Coordinates of N, CA and C in Angstrom, one line a residue:
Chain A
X74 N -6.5 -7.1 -31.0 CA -7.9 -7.3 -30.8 C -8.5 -6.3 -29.7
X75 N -10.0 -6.1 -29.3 CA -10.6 -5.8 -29.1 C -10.1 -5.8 -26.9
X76 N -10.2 -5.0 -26.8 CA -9.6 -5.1 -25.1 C -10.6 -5.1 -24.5
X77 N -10.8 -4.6 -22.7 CA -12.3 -4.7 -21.9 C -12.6 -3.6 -22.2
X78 N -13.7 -3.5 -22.5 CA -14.4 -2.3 -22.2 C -15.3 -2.2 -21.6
X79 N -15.6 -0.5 -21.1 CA -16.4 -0.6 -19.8 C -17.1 0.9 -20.0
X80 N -18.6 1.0 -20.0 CA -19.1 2.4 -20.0 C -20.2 2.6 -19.1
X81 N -20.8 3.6 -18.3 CA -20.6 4.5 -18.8 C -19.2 5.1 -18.4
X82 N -18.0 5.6 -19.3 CA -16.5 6.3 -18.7 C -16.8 7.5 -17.3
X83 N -18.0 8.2 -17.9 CA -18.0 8.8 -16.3 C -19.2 8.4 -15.8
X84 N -19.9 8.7 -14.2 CA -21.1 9.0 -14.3 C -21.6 9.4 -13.1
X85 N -22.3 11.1 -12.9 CA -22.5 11.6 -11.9 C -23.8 11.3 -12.0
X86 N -24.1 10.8 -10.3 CA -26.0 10.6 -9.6 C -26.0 11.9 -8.5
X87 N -27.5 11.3 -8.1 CA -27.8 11.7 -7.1 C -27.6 10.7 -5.9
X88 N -27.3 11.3 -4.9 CA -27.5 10.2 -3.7 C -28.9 9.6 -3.5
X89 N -29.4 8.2 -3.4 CA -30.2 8.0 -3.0 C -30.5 7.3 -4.6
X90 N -30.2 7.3 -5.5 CA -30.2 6.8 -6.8 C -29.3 5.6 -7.6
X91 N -30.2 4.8 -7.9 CA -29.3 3.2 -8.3 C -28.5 4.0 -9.4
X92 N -27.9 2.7 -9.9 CA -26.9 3.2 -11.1 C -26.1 2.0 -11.3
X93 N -26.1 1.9 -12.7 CA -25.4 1.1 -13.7 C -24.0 0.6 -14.2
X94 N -23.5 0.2 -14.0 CA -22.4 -0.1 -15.0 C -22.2 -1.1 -15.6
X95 N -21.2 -1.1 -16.7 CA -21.3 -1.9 -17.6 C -19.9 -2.6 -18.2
X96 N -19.4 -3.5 -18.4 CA -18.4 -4.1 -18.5 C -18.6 -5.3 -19.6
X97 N -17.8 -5.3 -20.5 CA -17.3 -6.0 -22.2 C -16.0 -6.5 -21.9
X98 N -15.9 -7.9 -21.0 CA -14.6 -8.7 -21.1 C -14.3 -8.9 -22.8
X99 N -13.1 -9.4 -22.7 CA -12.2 -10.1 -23.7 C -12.9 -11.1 -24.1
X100 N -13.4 -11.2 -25.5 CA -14.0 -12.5 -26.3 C -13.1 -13.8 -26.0
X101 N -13.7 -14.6 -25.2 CA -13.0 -16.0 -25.3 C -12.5 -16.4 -23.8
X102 N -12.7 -14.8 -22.5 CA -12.0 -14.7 -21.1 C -13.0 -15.4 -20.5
X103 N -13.0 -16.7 -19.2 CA -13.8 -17.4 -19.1 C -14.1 -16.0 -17.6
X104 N -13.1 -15.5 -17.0 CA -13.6 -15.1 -15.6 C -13.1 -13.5 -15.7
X105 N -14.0 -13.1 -15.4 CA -14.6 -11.1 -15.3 C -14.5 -11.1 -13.7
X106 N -13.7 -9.7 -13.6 CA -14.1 -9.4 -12.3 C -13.8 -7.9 -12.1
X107 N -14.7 -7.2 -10.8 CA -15.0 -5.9 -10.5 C -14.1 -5.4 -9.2
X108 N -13.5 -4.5 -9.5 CA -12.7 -3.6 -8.8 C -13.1 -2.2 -8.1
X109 N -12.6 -1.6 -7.2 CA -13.1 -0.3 -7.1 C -11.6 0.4 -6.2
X110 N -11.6 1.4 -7.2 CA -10.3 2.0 -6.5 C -10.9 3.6 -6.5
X111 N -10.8 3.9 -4.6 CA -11.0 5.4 -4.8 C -9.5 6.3 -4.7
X112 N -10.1 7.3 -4.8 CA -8.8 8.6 -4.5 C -8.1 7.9 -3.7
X113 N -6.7 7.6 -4.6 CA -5.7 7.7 -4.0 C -5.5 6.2 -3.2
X114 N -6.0 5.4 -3.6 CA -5.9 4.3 -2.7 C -5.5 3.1 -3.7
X115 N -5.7 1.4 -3.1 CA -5.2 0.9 -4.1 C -6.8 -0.1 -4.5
X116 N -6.6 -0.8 -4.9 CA -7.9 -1.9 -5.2 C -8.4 -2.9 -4.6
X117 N -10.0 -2.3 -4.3 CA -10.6 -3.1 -3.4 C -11.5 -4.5 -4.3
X118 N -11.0 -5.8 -3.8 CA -11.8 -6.6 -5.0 C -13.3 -6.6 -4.8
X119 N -14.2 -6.3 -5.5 CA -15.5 -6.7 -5.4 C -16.1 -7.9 -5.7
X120 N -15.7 -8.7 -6.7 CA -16.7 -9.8 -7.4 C -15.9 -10.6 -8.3
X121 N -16.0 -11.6 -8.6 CA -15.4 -12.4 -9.5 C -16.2 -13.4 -9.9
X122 N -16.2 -13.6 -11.3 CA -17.2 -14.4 -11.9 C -16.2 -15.4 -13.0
X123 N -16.1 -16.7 -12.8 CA -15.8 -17.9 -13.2 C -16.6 -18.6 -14.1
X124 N -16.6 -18.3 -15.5 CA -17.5 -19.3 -16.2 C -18.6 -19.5 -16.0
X125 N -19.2 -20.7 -15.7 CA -20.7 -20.7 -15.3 C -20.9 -21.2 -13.1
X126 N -19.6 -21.1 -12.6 CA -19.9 -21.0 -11.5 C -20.0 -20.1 -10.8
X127 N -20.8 -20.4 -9.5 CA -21.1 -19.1 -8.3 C -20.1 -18.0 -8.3
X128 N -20.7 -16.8 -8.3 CA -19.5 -16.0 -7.9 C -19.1 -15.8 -6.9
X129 N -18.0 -15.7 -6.7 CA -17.1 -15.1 -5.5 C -17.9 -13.4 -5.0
X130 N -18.8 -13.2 -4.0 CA -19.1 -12.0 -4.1 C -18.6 -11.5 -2.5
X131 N -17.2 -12.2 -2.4 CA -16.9 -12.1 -0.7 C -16.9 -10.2 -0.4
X132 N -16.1 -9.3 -2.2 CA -15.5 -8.3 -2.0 C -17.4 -7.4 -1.7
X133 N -18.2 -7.3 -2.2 CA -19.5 -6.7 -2.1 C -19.3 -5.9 -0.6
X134 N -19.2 -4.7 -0.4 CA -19.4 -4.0 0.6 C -20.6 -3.9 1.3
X135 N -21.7 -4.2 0.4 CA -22.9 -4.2 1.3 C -23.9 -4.6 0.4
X136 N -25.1 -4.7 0.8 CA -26.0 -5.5 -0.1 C -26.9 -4.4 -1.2
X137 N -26.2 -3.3 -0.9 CA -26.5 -2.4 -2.3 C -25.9 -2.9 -3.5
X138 N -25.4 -3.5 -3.2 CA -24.2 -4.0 -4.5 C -24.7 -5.1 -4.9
X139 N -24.2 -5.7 -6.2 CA -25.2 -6.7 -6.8 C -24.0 -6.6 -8.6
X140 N -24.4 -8.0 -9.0 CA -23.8 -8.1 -10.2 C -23.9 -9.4 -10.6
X141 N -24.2 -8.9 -11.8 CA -24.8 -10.5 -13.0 C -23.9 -10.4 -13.9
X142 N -23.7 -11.7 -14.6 CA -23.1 -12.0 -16.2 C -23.4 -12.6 -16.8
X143 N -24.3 -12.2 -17.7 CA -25.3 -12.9 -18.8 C -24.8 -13.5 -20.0
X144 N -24.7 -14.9 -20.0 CA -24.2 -15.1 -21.2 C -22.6 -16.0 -21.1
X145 N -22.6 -15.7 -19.9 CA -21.0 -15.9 -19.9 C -20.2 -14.2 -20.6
X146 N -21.0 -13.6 -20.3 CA -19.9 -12.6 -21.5 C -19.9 -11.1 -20.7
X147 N -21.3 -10.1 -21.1 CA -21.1 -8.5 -20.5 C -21.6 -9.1 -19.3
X148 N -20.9 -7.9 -18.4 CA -21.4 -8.1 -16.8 C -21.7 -6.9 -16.7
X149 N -22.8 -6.6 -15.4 CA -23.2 -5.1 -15.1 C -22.9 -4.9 -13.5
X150 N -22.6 -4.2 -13.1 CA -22.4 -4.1 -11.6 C -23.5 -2.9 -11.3
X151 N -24.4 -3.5 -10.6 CA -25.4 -2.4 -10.1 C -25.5 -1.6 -8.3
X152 N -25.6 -0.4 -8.7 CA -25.6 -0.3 -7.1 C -26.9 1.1 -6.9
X153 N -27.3 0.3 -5.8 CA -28.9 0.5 -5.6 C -28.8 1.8 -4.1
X154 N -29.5 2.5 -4.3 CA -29.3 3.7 -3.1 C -28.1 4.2 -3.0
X155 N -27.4 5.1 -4.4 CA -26.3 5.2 -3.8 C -25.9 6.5 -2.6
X156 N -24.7 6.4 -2.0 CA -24.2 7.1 -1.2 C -22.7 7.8 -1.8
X157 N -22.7 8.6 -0.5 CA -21.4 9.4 -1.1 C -20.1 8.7 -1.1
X158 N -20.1 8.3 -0.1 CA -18.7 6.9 -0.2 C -19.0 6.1 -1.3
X159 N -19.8 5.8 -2.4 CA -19.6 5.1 -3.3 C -18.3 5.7 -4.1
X160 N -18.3 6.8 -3.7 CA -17.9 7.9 -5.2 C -16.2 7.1 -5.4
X161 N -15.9 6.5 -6.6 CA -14.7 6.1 -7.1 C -14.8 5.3 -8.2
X162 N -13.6 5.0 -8.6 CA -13.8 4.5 -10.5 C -13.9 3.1 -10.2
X163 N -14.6 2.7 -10.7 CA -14.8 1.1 -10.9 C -14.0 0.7 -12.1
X164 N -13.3 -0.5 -11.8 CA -12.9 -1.0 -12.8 C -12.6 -2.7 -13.0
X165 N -13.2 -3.2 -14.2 CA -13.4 -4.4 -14.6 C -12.3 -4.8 -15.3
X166 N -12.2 -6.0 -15.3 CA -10.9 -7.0 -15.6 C -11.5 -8.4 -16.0
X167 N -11.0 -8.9 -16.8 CA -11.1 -9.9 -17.8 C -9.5 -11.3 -17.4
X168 N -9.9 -12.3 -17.6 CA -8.8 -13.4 -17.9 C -9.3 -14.4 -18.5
X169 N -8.3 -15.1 -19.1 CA -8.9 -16.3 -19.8 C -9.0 -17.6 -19.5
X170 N -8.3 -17.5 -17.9 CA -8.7 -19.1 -17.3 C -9.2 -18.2 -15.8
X171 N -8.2 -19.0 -15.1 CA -8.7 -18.6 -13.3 C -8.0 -17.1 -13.1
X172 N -8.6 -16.8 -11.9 CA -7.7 -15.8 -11.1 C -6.0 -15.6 -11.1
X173 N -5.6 -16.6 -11.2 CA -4.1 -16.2 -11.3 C -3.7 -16.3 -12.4
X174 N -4.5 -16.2 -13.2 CA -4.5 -15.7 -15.1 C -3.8 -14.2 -15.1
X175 N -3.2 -13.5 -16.2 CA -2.9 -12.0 -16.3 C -4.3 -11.9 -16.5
X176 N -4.5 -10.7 -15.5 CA -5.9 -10.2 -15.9 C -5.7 -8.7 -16.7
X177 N -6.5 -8.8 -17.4 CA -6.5 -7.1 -18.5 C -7.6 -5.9 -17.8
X178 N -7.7 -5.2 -17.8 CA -8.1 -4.2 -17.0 C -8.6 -3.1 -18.3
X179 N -10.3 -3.3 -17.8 CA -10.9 -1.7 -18.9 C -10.4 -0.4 -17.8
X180 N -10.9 0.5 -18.8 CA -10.3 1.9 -18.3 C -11.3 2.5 -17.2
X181 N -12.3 1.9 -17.0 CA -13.0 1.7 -15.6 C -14.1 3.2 -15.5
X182 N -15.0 3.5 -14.9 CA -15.8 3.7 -14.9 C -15.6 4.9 -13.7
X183 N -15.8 6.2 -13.9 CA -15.6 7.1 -12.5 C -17.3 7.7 -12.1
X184 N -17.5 6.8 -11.0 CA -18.9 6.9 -10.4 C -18.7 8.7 -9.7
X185 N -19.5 9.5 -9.5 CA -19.7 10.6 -8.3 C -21.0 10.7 -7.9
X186 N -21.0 10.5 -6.8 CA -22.0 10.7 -6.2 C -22.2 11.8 -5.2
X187 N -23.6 12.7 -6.0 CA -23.2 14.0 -5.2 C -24.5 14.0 -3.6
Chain B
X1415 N -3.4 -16.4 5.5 CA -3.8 -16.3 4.3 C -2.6 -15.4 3.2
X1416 N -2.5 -15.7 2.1 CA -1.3 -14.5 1.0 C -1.9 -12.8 1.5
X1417 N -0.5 -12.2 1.5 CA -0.7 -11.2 1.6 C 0.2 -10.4 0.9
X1418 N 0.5 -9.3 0.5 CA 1.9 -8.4 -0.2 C 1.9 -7.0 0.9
X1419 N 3.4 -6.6 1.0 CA 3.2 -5.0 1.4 C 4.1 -4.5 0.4
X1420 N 3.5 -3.7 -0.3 CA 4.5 -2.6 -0.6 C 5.0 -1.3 -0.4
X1421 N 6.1 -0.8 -1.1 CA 6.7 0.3 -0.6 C 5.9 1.7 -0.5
X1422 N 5.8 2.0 0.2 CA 4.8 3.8 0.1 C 5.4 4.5 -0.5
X1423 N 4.2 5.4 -1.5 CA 5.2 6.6 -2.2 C 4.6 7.6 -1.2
X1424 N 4.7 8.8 -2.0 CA 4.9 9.2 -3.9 C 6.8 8.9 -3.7
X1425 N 6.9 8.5 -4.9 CA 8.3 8.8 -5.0 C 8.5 9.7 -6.2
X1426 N 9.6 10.2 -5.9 CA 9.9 11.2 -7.3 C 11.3 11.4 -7.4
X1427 N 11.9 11.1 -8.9 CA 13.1 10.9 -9.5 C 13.6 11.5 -10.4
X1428 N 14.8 11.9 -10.8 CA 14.9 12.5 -12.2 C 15.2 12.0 -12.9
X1429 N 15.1 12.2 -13.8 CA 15.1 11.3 -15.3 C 16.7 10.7 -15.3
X1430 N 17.0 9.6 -15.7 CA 17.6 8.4 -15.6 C 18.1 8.2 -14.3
X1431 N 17.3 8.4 -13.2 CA 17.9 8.1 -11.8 C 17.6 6.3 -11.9
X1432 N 18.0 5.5 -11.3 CA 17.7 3.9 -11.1 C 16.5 4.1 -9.7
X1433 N 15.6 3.3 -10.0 CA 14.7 3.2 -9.4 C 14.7 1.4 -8.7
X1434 N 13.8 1.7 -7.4 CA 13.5 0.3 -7.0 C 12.0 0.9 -6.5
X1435 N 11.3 -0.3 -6.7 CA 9.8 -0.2 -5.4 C 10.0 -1.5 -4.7
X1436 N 10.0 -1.2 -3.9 CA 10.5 -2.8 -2.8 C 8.5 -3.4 -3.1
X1437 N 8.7 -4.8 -2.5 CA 8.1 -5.6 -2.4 C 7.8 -6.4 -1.6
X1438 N 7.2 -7.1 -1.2 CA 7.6 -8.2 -0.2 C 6.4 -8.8 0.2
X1439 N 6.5 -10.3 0.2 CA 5.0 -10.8 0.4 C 4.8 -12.2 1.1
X1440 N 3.8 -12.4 2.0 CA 3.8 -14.0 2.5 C 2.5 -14.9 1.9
X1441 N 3.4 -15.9 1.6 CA 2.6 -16.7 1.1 C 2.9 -18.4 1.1
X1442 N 1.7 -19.2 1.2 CA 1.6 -20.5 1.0 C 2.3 -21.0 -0.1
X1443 N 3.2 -21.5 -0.5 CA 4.1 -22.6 -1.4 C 4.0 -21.3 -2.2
X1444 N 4.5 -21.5 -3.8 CA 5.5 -20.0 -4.6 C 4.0 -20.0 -5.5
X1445 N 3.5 -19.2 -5.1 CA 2.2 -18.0 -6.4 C 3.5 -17.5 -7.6
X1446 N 2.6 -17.5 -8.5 CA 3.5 -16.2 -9.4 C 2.9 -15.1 -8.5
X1447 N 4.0 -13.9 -9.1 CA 4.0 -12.6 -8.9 C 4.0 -11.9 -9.5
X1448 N 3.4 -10.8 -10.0 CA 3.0 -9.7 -10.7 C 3.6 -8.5 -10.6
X1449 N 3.7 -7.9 -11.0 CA 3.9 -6.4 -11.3 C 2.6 -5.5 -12.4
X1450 N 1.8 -5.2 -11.6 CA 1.1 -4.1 -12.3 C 0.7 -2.9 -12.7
X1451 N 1.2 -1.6 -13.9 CA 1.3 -0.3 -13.9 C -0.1 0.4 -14.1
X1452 N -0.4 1.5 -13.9 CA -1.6 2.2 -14.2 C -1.1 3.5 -14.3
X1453 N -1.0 3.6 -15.5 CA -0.5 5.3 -16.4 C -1.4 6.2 -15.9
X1454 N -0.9 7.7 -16.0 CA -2.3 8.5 -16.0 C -3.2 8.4 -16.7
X1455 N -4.7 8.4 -16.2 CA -5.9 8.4 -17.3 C -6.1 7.2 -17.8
X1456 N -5.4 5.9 -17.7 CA -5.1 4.5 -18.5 C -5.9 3.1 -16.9
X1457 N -6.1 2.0 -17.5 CA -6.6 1.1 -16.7 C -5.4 0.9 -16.6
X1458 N -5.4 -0.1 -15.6 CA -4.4 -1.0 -15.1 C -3.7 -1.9 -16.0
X1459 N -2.3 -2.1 -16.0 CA -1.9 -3.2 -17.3 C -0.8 -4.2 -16.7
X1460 N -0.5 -5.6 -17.0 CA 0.5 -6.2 -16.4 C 1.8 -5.3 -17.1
X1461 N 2.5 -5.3 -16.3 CA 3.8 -4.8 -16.2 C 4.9 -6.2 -16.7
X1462 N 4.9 -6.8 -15.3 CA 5.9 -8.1 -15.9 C 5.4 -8.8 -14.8
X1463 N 6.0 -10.6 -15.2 CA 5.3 -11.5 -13.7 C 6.5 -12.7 -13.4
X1464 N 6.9 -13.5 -12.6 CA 7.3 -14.5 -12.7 C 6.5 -15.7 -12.1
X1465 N 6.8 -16.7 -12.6 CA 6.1 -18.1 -12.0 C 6.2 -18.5 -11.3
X1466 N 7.7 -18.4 -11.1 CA 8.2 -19.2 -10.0 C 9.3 -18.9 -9.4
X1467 N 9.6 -19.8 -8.2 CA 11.1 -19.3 -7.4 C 12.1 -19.0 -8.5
X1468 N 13.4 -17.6 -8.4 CA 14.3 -17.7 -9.0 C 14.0 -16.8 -10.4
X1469 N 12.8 -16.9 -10.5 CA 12.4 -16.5 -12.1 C 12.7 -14.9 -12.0
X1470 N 13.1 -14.3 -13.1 CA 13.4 -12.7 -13.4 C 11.9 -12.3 -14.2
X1471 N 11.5 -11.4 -14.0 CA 10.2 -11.0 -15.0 C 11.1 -10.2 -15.5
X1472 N 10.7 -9.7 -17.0 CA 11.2 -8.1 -17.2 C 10.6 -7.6 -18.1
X1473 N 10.3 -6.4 -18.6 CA 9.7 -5.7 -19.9 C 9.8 -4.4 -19.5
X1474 N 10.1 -3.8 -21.1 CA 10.0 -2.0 -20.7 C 11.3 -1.6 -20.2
X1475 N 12.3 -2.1 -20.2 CA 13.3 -1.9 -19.0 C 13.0 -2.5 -17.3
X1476 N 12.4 -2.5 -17.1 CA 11.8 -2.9 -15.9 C 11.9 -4.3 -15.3
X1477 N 12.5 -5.0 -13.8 CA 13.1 -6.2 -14.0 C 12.5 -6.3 -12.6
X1478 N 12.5 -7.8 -12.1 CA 11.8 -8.1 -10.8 C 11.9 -9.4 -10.9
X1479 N 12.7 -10.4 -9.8 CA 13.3 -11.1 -9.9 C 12.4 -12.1 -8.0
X1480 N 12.0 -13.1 -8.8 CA 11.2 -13.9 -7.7 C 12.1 -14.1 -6.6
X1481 N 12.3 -13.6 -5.3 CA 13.4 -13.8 -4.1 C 12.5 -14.5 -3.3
X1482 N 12.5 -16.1 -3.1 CA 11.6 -16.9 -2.1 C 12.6 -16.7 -0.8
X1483 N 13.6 -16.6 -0.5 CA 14.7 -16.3 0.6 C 14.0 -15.3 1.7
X1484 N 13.8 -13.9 0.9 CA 14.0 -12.8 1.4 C 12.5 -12.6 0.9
X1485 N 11.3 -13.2 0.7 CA 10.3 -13.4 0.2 C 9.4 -12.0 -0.9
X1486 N 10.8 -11.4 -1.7 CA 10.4 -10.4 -1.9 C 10.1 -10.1 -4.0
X1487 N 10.2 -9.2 -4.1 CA 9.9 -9.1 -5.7 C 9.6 -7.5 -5.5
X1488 N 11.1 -6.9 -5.3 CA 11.3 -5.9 -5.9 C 11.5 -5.3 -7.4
X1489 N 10.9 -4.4 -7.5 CA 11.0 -3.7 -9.2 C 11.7 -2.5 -9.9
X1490 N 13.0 -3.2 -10.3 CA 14.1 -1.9 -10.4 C 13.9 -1.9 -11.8
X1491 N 14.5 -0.3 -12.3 CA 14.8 -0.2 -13.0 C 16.4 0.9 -13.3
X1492 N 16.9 0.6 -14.2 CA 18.3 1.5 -14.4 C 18.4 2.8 -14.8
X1493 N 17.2 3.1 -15.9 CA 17.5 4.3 -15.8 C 15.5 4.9 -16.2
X1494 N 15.3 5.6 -15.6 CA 13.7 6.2 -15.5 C 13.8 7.5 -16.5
X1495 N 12.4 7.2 -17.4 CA 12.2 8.0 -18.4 C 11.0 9.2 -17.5
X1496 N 10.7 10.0 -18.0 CA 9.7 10.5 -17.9 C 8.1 9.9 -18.0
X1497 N 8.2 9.0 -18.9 CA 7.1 8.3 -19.3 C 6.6 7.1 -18.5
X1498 N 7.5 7.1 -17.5 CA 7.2 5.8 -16.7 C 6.5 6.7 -15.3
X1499 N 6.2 7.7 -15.4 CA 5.6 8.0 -14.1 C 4.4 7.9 -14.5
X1500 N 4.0 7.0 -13.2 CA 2.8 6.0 -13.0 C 2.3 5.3 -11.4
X1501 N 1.4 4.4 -11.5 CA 1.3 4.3 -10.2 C 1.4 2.2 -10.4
X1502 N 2.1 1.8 -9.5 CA 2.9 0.5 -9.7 C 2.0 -0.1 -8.6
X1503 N 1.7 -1.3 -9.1 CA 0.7 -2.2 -7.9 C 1.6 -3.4 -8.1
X1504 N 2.2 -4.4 -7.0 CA 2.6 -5.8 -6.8 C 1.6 -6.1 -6.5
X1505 N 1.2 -7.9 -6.9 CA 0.1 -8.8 -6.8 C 0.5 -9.9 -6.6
X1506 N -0.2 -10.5 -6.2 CA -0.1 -11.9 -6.2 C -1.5 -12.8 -5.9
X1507 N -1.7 -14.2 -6.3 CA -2.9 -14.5 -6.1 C -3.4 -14.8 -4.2
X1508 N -4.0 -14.8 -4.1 CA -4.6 -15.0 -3.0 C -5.5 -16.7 -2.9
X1509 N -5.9 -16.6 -2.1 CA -7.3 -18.1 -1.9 C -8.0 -18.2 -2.8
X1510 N -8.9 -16.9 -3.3 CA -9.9 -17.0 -4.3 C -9.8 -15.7 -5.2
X1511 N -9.0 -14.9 -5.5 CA -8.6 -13.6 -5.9 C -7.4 -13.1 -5.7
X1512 N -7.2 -12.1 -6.6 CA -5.5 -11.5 -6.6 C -5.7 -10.5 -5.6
X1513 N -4.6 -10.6 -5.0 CA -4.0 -9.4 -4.3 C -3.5 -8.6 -4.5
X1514 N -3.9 -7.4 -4.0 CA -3.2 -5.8 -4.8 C -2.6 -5.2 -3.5
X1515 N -1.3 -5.2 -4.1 CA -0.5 -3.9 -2.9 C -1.4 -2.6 -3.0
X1516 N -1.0 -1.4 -2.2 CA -1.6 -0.3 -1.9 C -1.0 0.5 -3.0
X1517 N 0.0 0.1 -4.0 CA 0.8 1.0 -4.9 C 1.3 1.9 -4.4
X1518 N 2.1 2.3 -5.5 CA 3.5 3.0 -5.1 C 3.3 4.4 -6.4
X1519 N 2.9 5.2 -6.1 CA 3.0 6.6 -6.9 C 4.3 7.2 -7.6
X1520 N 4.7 6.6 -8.8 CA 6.3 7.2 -9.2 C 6.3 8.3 -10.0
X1521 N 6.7 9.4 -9.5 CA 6.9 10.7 -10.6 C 8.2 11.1 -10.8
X1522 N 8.9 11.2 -12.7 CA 9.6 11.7 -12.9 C 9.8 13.0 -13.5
X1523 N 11.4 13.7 -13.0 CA 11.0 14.8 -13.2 C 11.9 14.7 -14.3
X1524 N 11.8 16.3 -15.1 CA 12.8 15.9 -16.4 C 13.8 16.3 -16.1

């Protein structure tokens, strides 16, 4: 079947410019969540979203950051003014119950911000 | 609170050398434990996990065996292809989210 997907695959801004991403859990995964891993490092959690409860948005680095999931289903991770430290691949993950579910992992998203 | 450390790379091996990435982690009563790879250019994918105290994960060749003793979950393998060079994350759950080691960079050579 159908795995996460996540677009846009690349995407170069300007600093000072919001920007988009976009994430297609697994049909039927109750809980989505947002990663960001830069050069060379390991994974910082951002967000986690549980079915129809509050998210977990402990990982949010700052209040540029922001993310919704409509539907129970696509989620978008937005980030508003970006900066150059944003610059690294985001990547979204899917499971089909809680957090300590195997979570599946899209091929994630490489932000630059110049 | 759960935490994991793991081994620092890069490591680099020749092809069928036996490999380990040590592991080691503290935690409240036994989490399962994870093993997760990320190929070049590829997301992240579970590797192998166990449930519980005792339990052996394996796949791929690849084996990791739940040690609540020595509180650890190292990931050996016997003999390393080329195709396994990758970057290896141990996890485990946390309070409200999984925990990701810093990974371990493994390159083989032919």
């Amino acid at each position: 079947g159908a795995g996460v997907s996540q677009s846009p695959s690349n995407k170069v801004t300007e600093k000072g410019k919001d920007v988009e991403l976009r994430c297609d859990p697994i049909s039927g995964h109750t809980a989505l969540y947002w990663y960001r891993q830069s050069l060379g490092q390991g994974l910082e959690f951002l967000i986690y979203f549980q079915g129809n409860s509050a998210p977990d948005k402990s990982g949010l680095p700052s209040d540029r950051f922001s993310a919704e999931r409509t539907g129970g289903s696509v989620s978008t991770l937005t980030i508003q003014r970006t900066q150059q430290e944003d610059s690294a691949v985001y990547l979204c993950a899917s499971s089909l119950g809680t957090y300590t579910d195997t979570q599946y992992f899209g091929p994630g998203t490489r932000l630059t911000v110049l | 609170g759960n935490s994991v450390t793991q081994m620092e790379g890069p490591v680099t091996l020749s092809e069928e050398a036996f490999l380990t990435i040590n592991c080691t982690y503290t935690a409240t009563g036994y989490p399962s434990l994870f093993w997760y790879v990320q190929y070049p250019g590829e997301g992240l994918q579970l590797l192998l996990k166990a449930t519980k105290a005792d339990d052996k994960g394996s796949n791929k060749g690849f084996e990791a065996t739940y040690r609540k003793e020595t509180t650890s979950f190292h990931l050996e393998k016997g003999s390393v292809q080329v195709s396994d060079s990758a970057v290896y994350f141990c996890a485990l759950p946390g309070a409200s989210k999984i925990i990701f080691g810093s990974g371990t960079r493994l390159s083989i050579r032919p």
